[in-house]
Coordinates of C-alpha atoms and ligand atoms in Angstrom, one line a residue:
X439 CA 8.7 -13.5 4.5
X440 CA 6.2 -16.6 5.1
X441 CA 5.0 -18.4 2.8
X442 CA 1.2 -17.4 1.9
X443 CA -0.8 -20.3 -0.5
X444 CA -2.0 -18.6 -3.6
X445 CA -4.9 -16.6 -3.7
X446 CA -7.5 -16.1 -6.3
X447 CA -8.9 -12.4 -6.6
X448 CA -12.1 -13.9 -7.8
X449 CA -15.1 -12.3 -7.4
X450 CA -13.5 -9.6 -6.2
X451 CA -10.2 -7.6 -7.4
X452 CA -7.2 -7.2 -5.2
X453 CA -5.7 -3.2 -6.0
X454 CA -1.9 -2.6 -4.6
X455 CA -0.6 0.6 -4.2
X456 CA 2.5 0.9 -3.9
X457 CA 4.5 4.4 -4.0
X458 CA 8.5 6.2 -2.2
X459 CA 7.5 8.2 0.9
X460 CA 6.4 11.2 1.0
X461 CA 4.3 11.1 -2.3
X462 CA 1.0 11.0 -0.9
X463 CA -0.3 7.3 -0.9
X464 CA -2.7 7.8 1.8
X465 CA -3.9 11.4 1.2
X466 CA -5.1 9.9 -2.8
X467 CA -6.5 6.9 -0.7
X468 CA -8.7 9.0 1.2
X469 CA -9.9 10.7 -1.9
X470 CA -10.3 7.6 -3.6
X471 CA -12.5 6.1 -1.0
X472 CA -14.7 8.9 -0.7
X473 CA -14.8 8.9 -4.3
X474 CA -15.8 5.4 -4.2
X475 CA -17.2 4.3 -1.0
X476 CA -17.9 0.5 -2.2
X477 CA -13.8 -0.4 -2.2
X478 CA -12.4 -2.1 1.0
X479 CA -9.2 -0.8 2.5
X480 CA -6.9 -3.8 4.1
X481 CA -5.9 -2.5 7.3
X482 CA -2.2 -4.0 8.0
X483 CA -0.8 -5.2 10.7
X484 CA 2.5 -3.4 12.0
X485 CA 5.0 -3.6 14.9
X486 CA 5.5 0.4 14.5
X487 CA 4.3 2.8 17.3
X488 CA 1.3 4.3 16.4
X489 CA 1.5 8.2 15.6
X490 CA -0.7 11.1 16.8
X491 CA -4.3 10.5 15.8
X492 CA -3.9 6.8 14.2
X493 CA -6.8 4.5 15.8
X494 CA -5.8 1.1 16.5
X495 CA -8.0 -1.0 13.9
X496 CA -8.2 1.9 11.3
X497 CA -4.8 3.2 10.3
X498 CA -3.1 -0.3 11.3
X499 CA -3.8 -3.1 13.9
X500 CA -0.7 -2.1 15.8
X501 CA 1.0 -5.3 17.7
X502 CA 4.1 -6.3 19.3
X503 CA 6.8 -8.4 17.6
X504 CA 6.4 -11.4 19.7
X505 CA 2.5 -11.4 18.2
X506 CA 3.9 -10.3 14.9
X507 CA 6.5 -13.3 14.4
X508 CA 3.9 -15.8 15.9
X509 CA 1.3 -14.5 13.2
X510 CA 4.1 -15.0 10.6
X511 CA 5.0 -18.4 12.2
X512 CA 1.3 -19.2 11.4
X513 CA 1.1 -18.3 7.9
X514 CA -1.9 -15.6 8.4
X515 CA 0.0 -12.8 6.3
X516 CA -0.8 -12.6 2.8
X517 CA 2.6 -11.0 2.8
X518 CA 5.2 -9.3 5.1
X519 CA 8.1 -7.4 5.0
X520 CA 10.3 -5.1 6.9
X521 CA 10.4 -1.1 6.2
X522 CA 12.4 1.6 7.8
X523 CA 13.2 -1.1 10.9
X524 CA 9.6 -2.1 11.4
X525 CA 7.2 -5.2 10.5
X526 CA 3.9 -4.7 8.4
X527 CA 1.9 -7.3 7.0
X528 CA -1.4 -8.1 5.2
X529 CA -3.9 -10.3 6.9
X530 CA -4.9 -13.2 3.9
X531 CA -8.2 -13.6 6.1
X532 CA -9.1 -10.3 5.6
X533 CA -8.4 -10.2 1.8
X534 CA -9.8 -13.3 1.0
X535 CA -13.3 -12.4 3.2
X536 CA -13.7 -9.2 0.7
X537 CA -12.5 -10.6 -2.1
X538 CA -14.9 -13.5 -1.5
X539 CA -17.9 -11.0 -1.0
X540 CA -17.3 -9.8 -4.6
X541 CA -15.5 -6.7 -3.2
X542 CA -12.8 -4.8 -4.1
X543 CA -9.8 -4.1 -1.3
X544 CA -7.0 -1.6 -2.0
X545 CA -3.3 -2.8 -0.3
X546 CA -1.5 0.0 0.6
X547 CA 2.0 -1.8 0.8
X548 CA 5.6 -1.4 -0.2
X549 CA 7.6 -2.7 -3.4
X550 CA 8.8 -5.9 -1.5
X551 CA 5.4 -7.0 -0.6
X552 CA 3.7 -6.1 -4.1
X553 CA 7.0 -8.1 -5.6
X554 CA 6.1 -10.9 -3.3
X555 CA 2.3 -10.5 -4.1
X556 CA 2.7 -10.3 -7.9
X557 CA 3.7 -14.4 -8.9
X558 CA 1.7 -15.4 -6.4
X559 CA -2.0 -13.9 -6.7
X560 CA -3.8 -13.7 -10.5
X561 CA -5.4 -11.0 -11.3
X562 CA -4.6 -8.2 -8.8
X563 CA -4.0 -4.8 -10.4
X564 CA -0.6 -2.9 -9.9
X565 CA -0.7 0.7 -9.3
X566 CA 2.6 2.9 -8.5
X567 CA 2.4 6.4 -7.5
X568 CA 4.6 8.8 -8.7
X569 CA 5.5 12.4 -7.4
X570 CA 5.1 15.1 -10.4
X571 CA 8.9 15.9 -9.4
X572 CA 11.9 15.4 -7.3
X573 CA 11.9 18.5 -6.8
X574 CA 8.0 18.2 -5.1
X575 CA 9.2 15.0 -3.8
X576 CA 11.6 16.7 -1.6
X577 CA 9.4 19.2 -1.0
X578 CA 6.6 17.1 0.4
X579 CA 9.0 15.5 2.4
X580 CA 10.1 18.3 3.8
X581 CA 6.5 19.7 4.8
X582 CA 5.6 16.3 6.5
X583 CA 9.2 15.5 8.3
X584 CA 10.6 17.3 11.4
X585 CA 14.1 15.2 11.0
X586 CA 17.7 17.1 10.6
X587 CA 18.9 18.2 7.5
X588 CA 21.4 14.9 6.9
X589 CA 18.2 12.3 7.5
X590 CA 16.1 14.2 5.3
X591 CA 18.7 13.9 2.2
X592 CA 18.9 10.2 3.2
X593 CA 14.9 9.7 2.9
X594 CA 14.9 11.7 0.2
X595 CA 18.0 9.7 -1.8
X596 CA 15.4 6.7 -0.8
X597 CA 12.7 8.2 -2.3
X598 CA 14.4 9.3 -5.2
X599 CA 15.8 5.1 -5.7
X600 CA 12.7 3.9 -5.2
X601 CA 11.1 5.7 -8.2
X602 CA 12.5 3.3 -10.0
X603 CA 10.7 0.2 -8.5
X604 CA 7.3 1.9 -10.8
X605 CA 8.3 0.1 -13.9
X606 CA 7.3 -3.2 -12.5
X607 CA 4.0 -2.1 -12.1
X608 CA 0.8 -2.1 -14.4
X609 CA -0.2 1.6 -14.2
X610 CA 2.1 4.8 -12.8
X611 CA 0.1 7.8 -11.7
X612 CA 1.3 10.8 -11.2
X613 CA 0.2 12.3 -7.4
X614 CA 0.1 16.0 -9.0
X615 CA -3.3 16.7 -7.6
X616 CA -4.9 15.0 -5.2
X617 CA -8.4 14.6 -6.7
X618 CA -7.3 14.3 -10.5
X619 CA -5.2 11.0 -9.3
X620 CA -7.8 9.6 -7.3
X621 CA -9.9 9.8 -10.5
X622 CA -7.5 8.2 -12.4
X623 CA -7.0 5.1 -10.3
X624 CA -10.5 4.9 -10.0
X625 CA -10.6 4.9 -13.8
X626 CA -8.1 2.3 -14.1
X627 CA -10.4 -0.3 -11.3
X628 CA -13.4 0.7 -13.5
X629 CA -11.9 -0.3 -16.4
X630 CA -10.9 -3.7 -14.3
X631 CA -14.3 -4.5 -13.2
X632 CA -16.1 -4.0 -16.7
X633 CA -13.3 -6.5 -18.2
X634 CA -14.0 -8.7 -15.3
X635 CA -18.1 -8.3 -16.6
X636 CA -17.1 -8.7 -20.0
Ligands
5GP156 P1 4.1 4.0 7.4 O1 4.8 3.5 8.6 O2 4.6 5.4 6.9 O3 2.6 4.0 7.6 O4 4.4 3.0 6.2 C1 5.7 2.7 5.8 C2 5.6 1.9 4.6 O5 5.1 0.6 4.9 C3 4.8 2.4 3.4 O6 5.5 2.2 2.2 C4 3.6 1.5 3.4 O7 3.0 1.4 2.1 C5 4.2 0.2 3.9 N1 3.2 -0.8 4.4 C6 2.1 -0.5 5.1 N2 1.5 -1.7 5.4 C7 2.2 -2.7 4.8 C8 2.0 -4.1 4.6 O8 1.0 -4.7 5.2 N3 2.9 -4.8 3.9 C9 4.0 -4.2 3.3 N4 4.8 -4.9 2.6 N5 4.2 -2.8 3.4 C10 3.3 -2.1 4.1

């Protein structure tokens, strides 16, 4: 990972969700965005191929490694890592220009790049989302995934580990209806702009 000089969430607050696959991360996004238009999404960069319906500049600015590692080289990523075999990382230009503006921006990122974020940036707001169950776990998994039987047990072993990664963060919500967790994050960066008021 590169190094990235520390950034200061002032005025605005810097939310990273975090969360194993297959528990919903981007279907609570949505909702929480429409529940709240004013937050920012930070649009990542990745080296993955872009899947059916993902707009280049929405989901993800999708880009080649060679781009990737010279980005890296140049210290523009907040923070990177490497997840299923692929490279994703946060622009610090576009986090800082909302976070400048007084806006809130919501990181959609895995446990190594919220571990890498938390030292290193004061005040940002930790949020791990949780499945109500294996059991659903599995099942969502299986609803989204058109693997084989044997990769599907490995993702969901993953999935099950990576549970455990949610005690390092500030607030665990439980993704057991869609809406109702939206509201509850959105509760929780409520709560985070009144203290920063206070
Ligand atoms: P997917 O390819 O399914 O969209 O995302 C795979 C994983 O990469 C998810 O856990 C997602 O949160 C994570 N991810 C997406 N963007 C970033 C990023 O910029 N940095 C890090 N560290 N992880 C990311």
């Amino acid at each position: 990972m590169a190094r990235a000089p520390r950034v200061t969430t002032q005025p605005g607050r810097l939310i990273v969700l975090s969360g194993p696959s297959g528990v919903g991360k981007d279907t609570v996004l949505h909702e929480l965005r429409k529940l709240d238009a004013s937050l920012r999404y930070s649009v990542s960069y990745t080296t993955r191929e872009p899947r059916l319906g993902e707009e280049d500049g929405v989901a993800y600015s999708f880009i080649d490694e060679d781009i990737f590692r010279a980005m890296a080289e140049r210290g523009e990523f907040l923070e990177w890592a490497e997840v299923h075999g692929n490279r994703y990382g946060t622009s610090e230009a576009r986090v800082k220009a909302a976070l400048e503006r007084g806006e809130d921006i919501v990181l959609k990122i895995d446990v190594q790049g919220a571990a890498w974020i938390r030292p290193r940036v004061d005040g940002a707001v930790f949020i791990f989302l949780l499945p109500p169950s294996e059991e659903e776990l599995r099942r969502r998994l299986v609803a989204r995934d058109t693997e084989d039987e044997a990769s599907l047990d490995l993702r969901f072993r993953n999935a099950v580990a990576e549970l455990a990664d949610g005690a390092a963060y500030d607030h665990r919500v439980v993704n057991d209806d869609v809406r109702r967790a939206a509201g509850e994050i959105l509760d929780i960066v409520r709560r985070r702009r009144a203290e920063r008021r206070a």
